[in-house]
GROMACS .gro file of C-alpha atoms in nm:
model
  495
    1UNK     CA    1   3.386  -4.672   2.520
    2UNK     CA    2   3.489  -4.808   2.833
    3UNK     CA    3   3.383  -4.748   3.185
    4UNK     CA    4   3.717  -4.603   3.301
    5UNK     CA    5   3.699  -4.335   3.002
    6UNK     CA    6   3.340  -4.218   3.175
    7UNK     CA    7   3.453  -4.240   3.525
    8UNK     CA    8   3.555  -3.966   3.730
    9UNK     CA    9   3.976  -3.964   3.766
   10UNK     CA   10   4.077  -4.025   4.120
   11UNK     CA   11   4.259  -3.739   4.270
   12UNK     CA   12   4.435  -3.618   4.549
   13UNK     CA   13   4.205  -3.518   4.868
   14UNK     CA   14   3.860  -3.670   4.656
   15UNK     CA   15   3.636  -3.930   4.706
   16UNK     CA   16   3.674  -4.254   4.449
   17UNK     CA   17   3.326  -4.287   4.267
   18UNK     CA   18   3.082  -4.554   4.404
   19UNK     CA   19   2.978  -4.904   4.231
   20UNK     CA   20   2.617  -4.703   4.190
   21UNK     CA   21   2.826  -4.430   4.070
   22UNK     CA   22   2.920  -4.660   3.764
   23UNK     CA   23   2.566  -4.814   3.683
   24UNK     CA   24   2.422  -4.435   3.665
   25UNK     CA   25   2.710  -4.356   3.414
   26UNK     CA   26   2.608  -4.630   3.225
   27UNK     CA   27   2.280  -4.531   3.197
   28UNK     CA   28   2.336  -4.217   3.093
   29UNK     CA   29   2.553  -4.374   2.872
   30UNK     CA   30   2.252  -4.562   2.726
   31UNK     CA   31   1.981  -4.239   2.758
   32UNK     CA   32   2.227  -4.048   2.572
   33UNK     CA   33   2.233  -4.268   2.282
   34UNK     CA   34   1.846  -4.259   2.280
   35UNK     CA   35   1.797  -3.864   2.363
   36UNK     CA   36   2.142  -3.771   2.150
   37UNK     CA   37   2.202  -3.605   2.486
   38UNK     CA   38   2.565  -3.622   2.588
   39UNK     CA   39   2.736  -3.594   2.908
   40UNK     CA   40   3.018  -3.435   2.899
   41UNK     CA   41   3.343  -3.626   3.064
   42UNK     CA   42   3.469  -3.500   3.404
   43UNK     CA   43   3.726  -3.192   3.348
   44UNK     CA   44   4.114  -3.274   3.586
   45UNK     CA   45   4.097  -3.195   3.920
   46UNK     CA   46   3.767  -3.157   3.904
   47UNK     CA   47   3.512  -3.446   4.083
   48UNK     CA   48   3.152  -3.379   4.227
   49UNK     CA   49   3.007  -3.386   4.568
   50UNK     CA   50   3.021  -3.749   4.738
   51UNK     CA   51   2.684  -3.880   4.694
   52UNK     CA   52   2.588  -3.700   4.377
   53UNK     CA   53   2.501  -3.970   4.107
   54UNK     CA   54   2.386  -3.738   3.853
   55UNK     CA   55   2.570  -3.548   3.557
   56UNK     CA   56   2.357  -3.263   3.420
   57UNK     CA   57   2.306  -3.306   3.089
   58UNK     CA   58   2.386  -3.096   2.775
   59UNK     CA   59   2.194  -3.101   2.439
   60UNK     CA   60   2.420  -3.101   2.150
   61UNK     CA   61   2.434  -2.874   1.880
   62UNK     CA   62   2.246  -2.911   1.567
   63UNK     CA   63   2.460  -3.092   1.322
   64UNK     CA   64   2.308  -2.925   1.035
   65UNK     CA   65   2.291  -2.549   0.938
   66UNK     CA   66   1.925  -2.511   0.883
   67UNK     CA   67   1.708  -2.510   0.553
   68UNK     CA   68   1.681  -2.221   0.383
   69UNK     CA   69   1.368  -2.062   0.321
   70UNK     CA   70   1.202  -2.169  -0.026
   71UNK     CA   71   1.116  -1.867  -0.315
   72UNK     CA   72   0.774  -1.849  -0.328
   73UNK     CA   73   0.820  -1.793  -0.710
   74UNK     CA   74   1.047  -1.934  -0.897
   75UNK     CA   75   1.031  -1.928  -1.245
   76UNK     CA   76   1.222  -2.149  -1.469
   77UNK     CA   77   1.162  -2.543  -1.632
   78UNK     CA   78   1.013  -2.826  -1.331
   79UNK     CA   79   1.404  -2.925  -1.252
   80UNK     CA   80   1.556  -2.646  -1.256
   81UNK     CA   81   1.288  -2.497  -1.057
   82UNK     CA   82   1.370  -2.707  -0.767
   83UNK     CA   83   1.752  -2.628  -0.829
   84UNK     CA   84   1.670  -2.270  -0.761
   85UNK     CA   85   1.437  -2.315  -0.513
   86UNK     CA   86   1.710  -2.506  -0.300
   87UNK     CA   87   1.968  -2.297  -0.331
   88UNK     CA   88   2.147  -2.187   0.002
   89UNK     CA   89   1.932  -1.881   0.078
   90UNK     CA   90   2.137  -1.815   0.423
   91UNK     CA   91   2.400  -1.547   0.639
   92UNK     CA   92   2.614  -1.722   0.873
   93UNK     CA   93   2.737  -1.522   1.147
   94UNK     CA   94   2.993  -1.682   1.272
   95UNK     CA   95   3.093  -1.469   1.630
   96UNK     CA   96   3.456  -1.652   1.675
   97UNK     CA   97   3.708  -1.832   1.559
   98UNK     CA   98   3.644  -2.066   1.860
   99UNK     CA   99   3.224  -2.097   1.795
  100UNK     CA  100   3.317  -2.237   1.433
  101UNK     CA  101   3.569  -2.482   1.610
  102UNK     CA  102   3.287  -2.551   1.826
  103UNK     CA  103   3.040  -2.589   1.550
  104UNK     CA  104   2.794  -2.336   1.667
  105UNK     CA  105   2.697  -2.190   1.397
  106UNK     CA  106   2.357  -1.906   1.373
  107UNK     CA  107   2.195  -1.873   1.077
  108UNK     CA  108   1.992  -1.544   0.938
  109UNK     CA  109   1.706  -1.703   0.706
  110UNK     CA  110   1.637  -1.504   0.396
  111UNK     CA  111   1.397  -1.532   0.114
  112UNK     CA  112   1.368  -1.502  -0.284
  113UNK     CA  113   1.058  -1.403  -0.390
  114UNK     CA  114   1.090  -1.430  -0.739
  115UNK     CA  115   1.330  -1.527  -0.926
  116UNK     CA  116   1.337  -1.547  -1.315
  117UNK     CA  117   1.643  -1.683  -1.531
  118UNK     CA  118   1.425  -1.789  -1.916
  119UNK     CA  119   1.619  -2.096  -1.873
  120UNK     CA  120   1.329  -2.227  -2.139
  121UNK     CA  121   1.030  -2.129  -2.267
  122UNK     CA  122   0.809  -2.131  -1.993
  123UNK     CA  123   0.801  -1.743  -1.967
  124UNK     CA  124   0.569  -1.745  -2.272
  125UNK     CA  125   0.309  -1.880  -2.030
  126UNK     CA  126   0.369  -1.708  -1.746
  127UNK     CA  127   0.418  -1.357  -1.880
  128UNK     CA  128   0.151  -1.127  -1.993
  129UNK     CA  129   0.188  -0.927  -2.349
  130UNK     CA  130  -0.022  -0.590  -2.284
  131UNK     CA  131  -0.262  -0.552  -2.551
  132UNK     CA  132  -0.374  -0.164  -2.435
  133UNK     CA  133  -0.553   0.029  -2.724
  134UNK     CA  134  -0.420   0.294  -2.944
  135UNK     CA  135  -0.018   0.145  -2.922
  136UNK     CA  136   0.122  -0.108  -3.082
  137UNK     CA  137   0.361  -0.312  -2.916
  138UNK     CA  138   0.678  -0.522  -2.971
  139UNK     CA  139   0.792  -0.935  -2.962
  140UNK     CA  140   1.016  -1.039  -2.727
  141UNK     CA  141   1.254  -1.322  -2.845
  142UNK     CA  142   1.424  -1.575  -2.597
  143UNK     CA  143   1.781  -1.539  -2.662
  144UNK     CA  144   2.120  -1.561  -2.574
  145UNK     CA  145   2.231  -1.248  -2.821
  146UNK     CA  146   2.467  -1.274  -3.100
  147UNK     CA  147   2.766  -1.313  -2.842
  148UNK     CA  148   2.739  -1.474  -2.538
  149UNK     CA  149   2.954  -1.671  -2.264
  150UNK     CA  150   2.698  -1.959  -2.243
  151UNK     CA  151   2.477  -2.004  -2.495
  152UNK     CA  152   2.196  -2.158  -2.300
  153UNK     CA  153   2.252  -1.967  -1.966
  154UNK     CA  154   2.267  -1.658  -2.104
  155UNK     CA  155   1.985  -1.650  -2.289
  156UNK     CA  156   1.736  -1.398  -2.175
  157UNK     CA  157   1.432  -1.201  -2.374
  158UNK     CA  158   1.557  -0.934  -2.639
  159UNK     CA  159   1.367  -0.650  -2.811
  160UNK     CA  160   1.289  -0.770  -3.194
  161UNK     CA  161   1.103  -0.509  -3.339
  162UNK     CA  162   1.306  -0.116  -3.427
  163UNK     CA  163   1.056   0.200  -3.269
  164UNK     CA  164   0.815   0.005  -3.094
  165UNK     CA  165   0.683   0.041  -2.705
  166UNK     CA  166   0.686  -0.340  -2.483
  167UNK     CA  167   0.509  -0.399  -2.238
  168UNK     CA  168   0.511  -0.706  -2.075
  169UNK     CA  169   0.452  -0.804  -1.703
  170UNK     CA  170   0.441  -1.136  -1.502
  171UNK     CA  171   0.291  -1.168  -1.165
  172UNK     CA  172   0.423  -1.347  -0.819
  173UNK     CA  173   0.288  -1.424  -0.498
  174UNK     CA  174   0.246  -1.102  -0.305
  175UNK     CA  175   0.492  -0.991  -0.055
  176UNK     CA  176   0.547  -0.723   0.169
  177UNK     CA  177   0.911  -0.565   0.241
  178UNK     CA  178   0.859  -0.434   0.605
  179UNK     CA  179   1.088  -0.460   0.872
  180UNK     CA  180   1.309  -0.645   0.623
  181UNK     CA  181   1.537  -0.554   0.331
  182UNK     CA  182   1.390  -0.514  -0.049
  183UNK     CA  183   1.635  -0.619  -0.300
  184UNK     CA  184   1.557  -0.588  -0.696
  185UNK     CA  185   1.816  -0.703  -0.934
  186UNK     CA  186   1.840  -0.799  -1.351
  187UNK     CA  187   2.113  -0.813  -1.586
  188UNK     CA  188   2.086  -0.590  -1.897
  189UNK     CA  189   2.235  -0.641  -2.238
  190UNK     CA  190   2.272  -0.360  -2.556
  191UNK     CA  191   2.404  -0.555  -2.783
  192UNK     CA  192   2.287  -0.330  -3.043
  193UNK     CA  193   2.498  -0.067  -2.954
  194UNK     CA  194   2.201   0.135  -2.830
  195UNK     CA  195   2.118   0.507  -2.908
  196UNK     CA  196   1.784   0.574  -2.708
  197UNK     CA  197   1.606   0.314  -2.558
  198UNK     CA  198   1.477   0.234  -2.213
  199UNK     CA  199   1.621  -0.038  -2.015
  200UNK     CA  200   1.402   0.003  -1.687
  201UNK     CA  201   1.193  -0.256  -1.472
  202UNK     CA  202   0.834  -0.146  -1.325
  203UNK     CA  203   0.710  -0.283  -1.008
  204UNK     CA  204   0.381  -0.281  -0.927
  205UNK     CA  205   0.093  -0.412  -0.647
  206UNK     CA  206  -0.187  -0.646  -0.708
  207UNK     CA  207  -0.422  -0.402  -0.896
  208UNK     CA  208  -0.247  -0.397  -1.247
  209UNK     CA  209  -0.459  -0.533  -1.562
  210UNK     CA  210  -0.141  -0.698  -1.713
  211UNK     CA  211  -0.342  -0.706  -2.054
  212UNK     CA  212  -0.376  -0.327  -2.019
  213UNK     CA  213   0.022  -0.195  -1.898
  214UNK     CA  214   0.069   0.108  -2.052
  215UNK     CA  215   0.300   0.388  -1.982
  216UNK     CA  216   0.025   0.560  -1.734
  217UNK     CA  217  -0.026   0.228  -1.530
  218UNK     CA  218   0.076   0.280  -1.205
  219UNK     CA  219   0.339   0.149  -1.021
  220UNK     CA  220   0.538   0.125  -0.716
  221UNK     CA  221   0.904   0.098  -0.804
  222UNK     CA  222   1.063   0.166  -1.149
  223UNK     CA  223   1.426   0.099  -1.156
  224UNK     CA  224   1.688   0.099  -1.422
  225UNK     CA  225   1.948   0.224  -1.742
  226UNK     CA  226   1.774   0.476  -1.946
  227UNK     CA  227   1.975   0.598  -2.286
  228UNK     CA  228   1.907   0.845  -2.559
  229UNK     CA  229   2.176   1.026  -2.730
  230UNK     CA  230   2.507   1.171  -2.537
  231UNK     CA  231   2.339   1.354  -2.305
  232UNK     CA  232   2.079   1.083  -2.063
  233UNK     CA  233   2.283   0.788  -1.981
  234UNK     CA  234   2.124   0.762  -1.654
  235UNK     CA  235   1.947   0.471  -1.372
  236UNK     CA  236   1.653   0.585  -1.278
  237UNK     CA  237   1.518   0.481  -0.924
  238UNK     CA  238   1.166   0.640  -0.924
  239UNK     CA  239   0.950   0.552  -0.595
  240UNK     CA  240   0.588   0.549  -0.628
  241UNK     CA  241   0.459   0.744  -0.284
  242UNK     CA  242   0.131   0.825  -0.173
  243UNK     CA  243   0.028   0.820  -0.508
  244UNK     CA  244   0.279   1.064  -0.719
  245UNK     CA  245   0.620   0.923  -0.812
  246UNK     CA  246   0.956   1.070  -0.714
  247UNK     CA  247   1.276   1.110  -0.840
  248UNK     CA  248   1.638   1.102  -0.717
  249UNK     CA  249   1.764   1.421  -0.709
  250UNK     CA  250   2.089   1.242  -0.769
  251UNK     CA  251   2.243   1.193  -1.131
  252UNK     CA  252   2.353   0.792  -1.155
  253UNK     CA  253   2.558   0.697  -1.491
  254UNK     CA  254   2.453   0.389  -1.645
  255UNK     CA  255   2.676   0.174  -1.854
  256UNK     CA  256   2.668   0.247  -2.211
  257UNK     CA  257   2.858  -0.073  -2.378
  258UNK     CA  258   2.694  -0.331  -2.532
  259UNK     CA  259   2.813  -0.609  -2.234
  260UNK     CA  260   2.549  -0.779  -1.966
  261UNK     CA  261   2.517  -0.539  -1.655
  262UNK     CA  262   2.362  -0.616  -1.373
  263UNK     CA  263   2.194  -0.343  -1.214
  264UNK     CA  264   2.093  -0.382  -0.757
  265UNK     CA  265   1.870  -0.167  -0.612
  266UNK     CA  266   1.860  -0.250  -0.227
  267UNK     CA  267   1.613  -0.059   0.014
  268UNK     CA  268   1.672  -0.119   0.368
  269UNK     CA  269   1.419  -0.115   0.655
  270UNK     CA  270   1.578   0.180   0.777
  271UNK     CA  271   1.534   0.419   0.518
  272UNK     CA  272   1.889   0.439   0.343
  273UNK     CA  273   1.954   0.273   0.008
  274UNK     CA  274   2.233   0.151  -0.177
  275UNK     CA  275   2.254   0.129  -0.593
  276UNK     CA  276   2.483  -0.125  -0.727
  277UNK     CA  277   2.624  -0.181  -1.104
  278UNK     CA  278   2.807  -0.543  -1.159
  279UNK     CA  279   2.789  -0.572  -0.741
  280UNK     CA  280   2.986  -0.230  -0.720
  281UNK     CA  281   2.827   0.068  -0.526
  282UNK     CA  282   2.755   0.348  -0.711
  283UNK     CA  283   2.551   0.597  -0.530
  284UNK     CA  284   2.378   0.568  -0.152
  285UNK     CA  285   2.248   0.784   0.119
  286UNK     CA  286   1.873   0.844   0.283
  287UNK     CA  287   1.546   0.870   0.128
  288UNK     CA  288   1.404   1.107   0.271
  289UNK     CA  289   1.715   1.329   0.198
  290UNK     CA  290   1.798   1.229  -0.176
  291UNK     CA  291   1.432   1.197  -0.266
  292UNK     CA  292   1.152   1.482  -0.212
  293UNK     CA  293   0.910   1.212  -0.056
  294UNK     CA  294   0.869   1.475   0.239
  295UNK     CA  295   0.810   1.849   0.274
  296UNK     CA  296   1.132   2.008   0.441
  297UNK     CA  297   1.189   1.954   0.775
  298UNK     CA  298   1.269   2.338   0.807
  299UNK     CA  299   1.090   2.699   0.628
  300UNK     CA  300   1.205   3.034   0.622
  301UNK     CA  301   1.042   3.204   0.904
  302UNK     CA  302   0.776   3.448   0.690
  303UNK     CA  303   0.741   3.694   0.982
  304UNK     CA  304   1.134   3.737   0.955
  305UNK     CA  305   1.197   4.053   0.721
  306UNK     CA  306   1.550   4.168   0.655
  307UNK     CA  307   1.605   4.503   0.903
  308UNK     CA  308   1.587   4.822   0.674
  309UNK     CA  309   1.934   4.953   0.831
  310UNK     CA  310   2.123   4.600   0.757
  311UNK     CA  311   2.439   4.701   0.576
  312UNK     CA  312   2.571   4.386   0.381
  313UNK     CA  313   2.823   4.579   0.198
  314UNK     CA  314   3.167   4.430   0.287
  315UNK     CA  315   3.376   4.742   0.159
  316UNK     CA  316   3.231   5.128   0.017
  317UNK     CA  317   3.377   5.365  -0.181
  318UNK     CA  318   3.690   5.659   0.052
  319UNK     CA  319   3.464   5.965   0.096
  320UNK     CA  320   3.803   6.145   0.131
  321UNK     CA  321   3.911   6.019  -0.198
  322UNK     CA  322   3.941   6.299  -0.457
  323UNK     CA  323   3.931   6.252  -0.829
  324UNK     CA  324   4.241   6.428  -0.942
  325UNK     CA  325   4.249   6.685  -1.096
  326UNK     CA  326   4.417   6.557  -1.420
  327UNK     CA  327   4.209   6.266  -1.466
  328UNK     CA  328   3.970   6.365  -1.729
  329UNK     CA  329   4.095   6.247  -2.086
  330UNK     CA  330   3.981   6.200  -2.405
  331UNK     CA  331   3.945   5.846  -2.441
  332UNK     CA  332   4.064   5.886  -2.914
  333UNK     CA  333   4.271   6.210  -2.991
  334UNK     CA  334   4.369   6.261  -3.352
  335UNK     CA  335   4.662   6.122  -3.500
  336UNK     CA  336   4.951   6.359  -3.462
  337UNK     CA  337   5.156   6.213  -3.691
  338UNK     CA  338   4.857   6.178  -4.013
  339UNK     CA  339   4.919   6.406  -4.299
  340UNK     CA  340   4.673   6.523  -4.601
  341UNK     CA  341   4.750   6.304  -4.882
  342UNK     CA  342   4.862   6.506  -5.178
  343UNK     CA  343   4.562   6.416  -5.391
  344UNK     CA  344   4.327   6.511  -5.122
  345UNK     CA  345   4.046   6.795  -5.291
  346UNK     CA  346   3.889   6.978  -4.958
  347UNK     CA  347   3.605   7.108  -5.257
  348UNK     CA  348   3.530   6.752  -5.343
  349UNK     CA  349   3.672   6.563  -5.052
  350UNK     CA  350   3.545   6.797  -4.804
  351UNK     CA  351   3.769   6.978  -4.506
  352UNK     CA  352   4.024   6.682  -4.409
  353UNK     CA  353   4.036   6.545  -4.058
  354UNK     CA  354   4.339   6.368  -3.944
  355UNK     CA  355   4.244   6.006  -3.811
  356UNK     CA  356   4.183   5.922  -3.460
  357UNK     CA  357   4.385   5.725  -3.207
  358UNK     CA  358   4.374   5.571  -2.889
  359UNK     CA  359   4.454   5.793  -2.610
  360UNK     CA  360   4.789   5.678  -2.400
  361UNK     CA  361   4.681   5.933  -2.144
  362UNK     CA  362   4.316   5.827  -2.134
  363UNK     CA  363   4.279   5.673  -1.759
  364UNK     CA  364   3.929   5.579  -1.808
  365UNK     CA  365   3.597   5.700  -1.622
  366UNK     CA  366   3.726   5.763  -1.233
  367UNK     CA  367   3.629   5.545  -0.928
  368UNK     CA  368   3.734   5.647  -0.523
  369UNK     CA  369   3.914   5.331  -0.426
  370UNK     CA  370   3.758   5.117  -0.180
  371UNK     CA  371   3.749   5.079   0.228
  372UNK     CA  372   3.627   4.852   0.509
  373UNK     CA  373   3.300   4.904   0.608
  374UNK     CA  374   3.231   5.012   0.931
  375UNK     CA  375   2.876   4.958   0.939
  376UNK     CA  376   2.888   4.596   0.787
  377UNK     CA  377   2.693   4.302   0.923
  378UNK     CA  378   2.729   4.041   0.755
  379UNK     CA  379   2.517   3.881   0.461
  380UNK     CA  380   2.162   3.829   0.628
  381UNK     CA  381   2.044   3.501   0.647
  382UNK     CA  382   1.646   3.425   0.657
  383UNK     CA  383   1.604   3.286   0.999
  384UNK     CA  384   1.403   2.936   0.910
  385UNK     CA  385   1.182   2.764   1.217
  386UNK     CA  386   1.043   2.419   1.211
  387UNK     CA  387   0.785   2.335   0.932
  388UNK     CA  388   0.467   2.279   1.056
  389UNK     CA  389   0.367   2.054   0.731
  390UNK     CA  390   0.664   1.777   0.807
  391UNK     CA  391   0.573   1.477   0.977
  392UNK     CA  392   0.835   1.193   0.964
  393UNK     CA  393   0.761   0.891   0.813
  394UNK     CA  394   0.990   0.565   0.952
  395UNK     CA  395   0.790   0.361   0.650
  396UNK     CA  396   0.920   0.571   0.352
  397UNK     CA  397   1.065   0.237   0.263
  398UNK     CA  398   0.790   0.036   0.247
  399UNK     CA  399   0.525  -0.167  -0.003
  400UNK     CA  400   0.250  -0.358   0.126
  401UNK     CA  401   0.199  -0.519  -0.173
  402UNK     CA  402   0.487  -0.626  -0.376
  403UNK     CA  403   0.290  -0.849  -0.675
  404UNK     CA  404   0.405  -0.808  -1.050
  405UNK     CA  405   0.717  -0.706  -1.243
  406UNK     CA  406   0.698  -0.523  -1.568
  407UNK     CA  407   0.862  -0.412  -1.906
  408UNK     CA  408   0.722  -0.143  -1.973
  409UNK     CA  409   0.951   0.075  -2.227
  410UNK     CA  410   1.084   0.238  -2.525
  411UNK     CA  411   1.334   0.125  -2.839
  412UNK     CA  412   1.458   0.330  -3.118
  413UNK     CA  413   1.628   0.089  -3.203
  414UNK     CA  414   1.586  -0.279  -3.082
  415UNK     CA  415   1.817  -0.564  -2.927
  416UNK     CA  416   1.872  -0.539  -2.551
  417UNK     CA  417   1.829  -0.790  -2.373
  418UNK     CA  418   1.670  -0.865  -2.013
  419UNK     CA  419   1.753  -1.178  -1.732
  420UNK     CA  420   1.885  -1.228  -1.476
  421UNK     CA  421   1.526  -1.114  -1.230
  422UNK     CA  422   1.577  -1.169  -0.894
  423UNK     CA  423   1.329  -0.993  -0.601
  424UNK     CA  424   1.453  -1.135  -0.246
  425UNK     CA  425   1.517  -0.984   0.096
  426UNK     CA  426   1.885  -1.067   0.110
  427UNK     CA  427   2.200  -0.878  -0.046
  428UNK     CA  428   2.433  -1.132   0.001
  429UNK     CA  429   2.233  -1.333  -0.218
  430UNK     CA  430   2.184  -1.105  -0.492
  431UNK     CA  431   2.533  -1.053  -0.483
  432UNK     CA  432   2.613  -1.411  -0.506
  433UNK     CA  433   2.373  -1.428  -0.799
  434UNK     CA  434   2.536  -1.145  -0.980
  435UNK     CA  435   2.856  -1.312  -0.922
  436UNK     CA  436   2.826  -1.438  -1.257
  437UNK     CA  437   2.901  -1.086  -1.427
  438UNK     CA  438   3.283  -1.085  -1.426
  439UNK     CA  439   3.288  -1.458  -1.653
  440UNK     CA  440   2.970  -1.379  -1.848
  441UNK     CA  441   3.131  -1.041  -1.977
  442UNK     CA  442   3.504  -1.225  -2.037
  443UNK     CA  443   3.305  -1.482  -2.232
  444UNK     CA  444   3.099  -1.183  -2.441
  445UNK     CA  445   3.391  -0.977  -2.499
  446UNK     CA  446   3.666  -1.276  -2.621
  447UNK     CA  447   3.335  -1.375  -2.870
  448UNK     CA  448   3.248  -1.042  -2.985
  449UNK     CA  449   3.639  -0.976  -3.034
  450UNK     CA  450   3.661  -1.270  -3.266
  451UNK     CA  451   3.330  -1.184  -3.474
  452UNK     CA  452   3.506  -0.856  -3.509
  453UNK     CA  453   3.822  -1.007  -3.639
  454UNK     CA  454   3.633  -1.182  -3.869
  455UNK     CA  455   3.446  -0.918  -3.979
  456UNK     CA  456   3.744  -0.748  -4.005
  457UNK     CA  457   3.889  -1.020  -4.263
  458UNK     CA  458   3.572  -1.029  -4.472
  459UNK     CA  459   3.583  -0.639  -4.548
  460UNK     CA  460   3.921  -0.649  -4.627
  461UNK     CA  461   3.878  -0.948  -4.854
  462UNK     CA  462   3.602  -0.804  -5.045
  463UNK     CA  463   3.762  -0.455  -5.024
  464UNK     CA  464   4.072  -0.614  -5.224
  465UNK     CA  465   3.809  -0.832  -5.483
  466UNK     CA  466   3.585  -0.543  -5.533
  467UNK     CA  467   3.970  -0.334  -5.612
  468UNK     CA  468   4.078  -0.639  -5.850
  469UNK     CA  469   3.712  -0.605  -6.025
  470UNK     CA  470   3.821  -0.265  -6.071
  471UNK     CA  471   4.135  -0.282  -6.249
  472UNK     CA  472   4.015  -0.556  -6.475
  473UNK     CA  473   3.697  -0.335  -6.589
  474UNK     CA  474   3.963  -0.095  -6.634
  475UNK     CA  475   4.160  -0.309  -6.815
  476UNK     CA  476   3.891  -0.433  -7.066
  477UNK     CA  477   3.816  -0.054  -7.116
  478UNK     CA  478   4.172   0.047  -7.300
  479UNK     CA  479   4.141  -0.277  -7.495
  480UNK     CA  480   3.820  -0.224  -7.623
  481UNK     CA  481   3.943   0.173  -7.710
  482UNK     CA  482   3.998   0.184  -8.073
  483UNK     CA  483   4.343   0.316  -8.205
  484UNK     CA  484   4.405   0.568  -8.435
  485UNK     CA  485   4.360   0.504  -8.822
  486UNK     CA  486   4.623   0.488  -9.057
  487UNK     CA  487   4.571   0.573  -9.412
  488UNK     CA  488   4.685   0.385  -9.668
  489UNK     CA  489   4.848   0.557  -9.887
  490UNK     CA  490   4.804   0.328 -10.182
  491UNK     CA  491   4.452   0.361 -10.171
  492UNK     CA  492   4.497   0.763 -10.307
  493UNK     CA  493   4.627   0.724 -10.631
  494UNK     CA  494   4.557   1.090 -10.680
  495UNK     CA  495   4.844   1.190 -10.473
   0.00000   0.00000   0.00000
C-alpha cells in the first residue's frame, strides 16, 4: 500500500498533511500489522485538526465465528464421537443485510448434553439392562430393520421378543435446564405394525439404580408414543412435579404407521412447551394451563349461596291460558268399521269387541302456553375468590438434575426401533438433526414397496403352483377310478 492511500486528501479550505503526519501514518501501519488493528482511511472531504498526528484505532471484528460448546455426552464410536462433538451448534443472529455484508455476526452458543445414534456396538458398554426381581425383561438388538434408507445410519435398538417388559438405561453427565430450553428428541419406527406397546422414553435424575429400574421407578419426564388397539394412539407428555406424576390434559395423536418418525419435546424457561412430530408442531401451550401442577387460581366462594328468590326460569306457563272444554279425548277408540266375524261363537269365544284404533281427535296432555318470565334473573353463577392455596411457581419447567434416559416399556408384539436420542438446549439444532426424517421415510417406503411387490409376486406364483398341483391330483384321481365292467356273454353259456 502506497503512502498516498493513507494520506488525507487535500481539499479546499483544509491544510495538507505534514511530513510528521506521514511518518506517523507509516508507524501506524506497522502497529496495525502487529496488533491486528487497522486505521480507517480518511473519508472524502474530511481532514483532521491541524497539528493532530494520531488516528483512533478500531478493532477488526473476529474473522471466524466462535466455536460451539462441546456436547457433554455423545455416545458413538471414537471417530464418530469427534465428528458429532464438532458439529456446529450455534445460532447466528443477523440483524440486517448491511451487518451481514460487513461481517458483524453475533453467535449464541448451545449445548448438546447427550446424543446417541447407535452407530456401532459401543452401546452395549454404555447402556445397562435392569435385573429387577420378578420381571422377565426382553433384549434389544442393533439393527436397521427389514426396510431402511441407509442400513448403517438407520441402525437403532429394536425390541426383539414378544410379550415382554423392556428396561434399559444409560447415564450421562448431569445437567440442569435452569434459564434455558430443554429439548428432548428421538425417533421411533414401529415396523412390526404394532398393535399394543409403548414407544416412549423416560428421563431420570442421578438417583436411579439402573439395574433395578422398573415401572414404578420415579422419573422426571415420560415422553413419546403409546399404542394399544384403536382406542389408544397418543403421545404421552408426563412431568413429575413435587413427587407426583402429572399427565397432559390434551390428547396428542401419535403416528401409527410402520415408518420412522421423530418426536420432539421443547420446554422453555417461560413455562411454555411445544410437541413436534417430524419437525411439525402438533401441540403447544402453557405448562400451568395444560397440566394440573398447581391448584386453580380461583375457587368458588364457599360463603356464597344462591338467593332463595333467584328465578332461573326464562319462561313460565301463561296463568291466563285455559284448557279447551273439548280437549280431553281418549287415545284409542273402537274401530267403527270392524264387524264381528260370522264364525264368532259368543259362548265359546266370549263377547266380541271391536279392535282398537288410534283416535284421530286425541290431542295428548294439555299444557298451557309459555310466556316470558318477568321475574327471570338469568342463570346464577357462583362467585369466585382467589384460591388461598394457590402459589405461582415460575420454575415449573425446571429440572435441576437430568442424568439418565431409559426405555422402560411393555410390548405385545416386538419390532420397534429406537434411535437418534438427543438432549440439547437448542431447538434449531434438534430441528436440523431431525431434518433427515423425510429422506429416511422415502427410502423406507421405496424398499418396503419393493418388498411388498416381491411378496405379492411370490404369493401369486405359489398360488398358481398350488392350483396346478390340485389340478394334477384331480386328474390322477380320475385315471385311477375303475370303469364299469362289461359282461362277457361268452362266459355265460347257459344263456
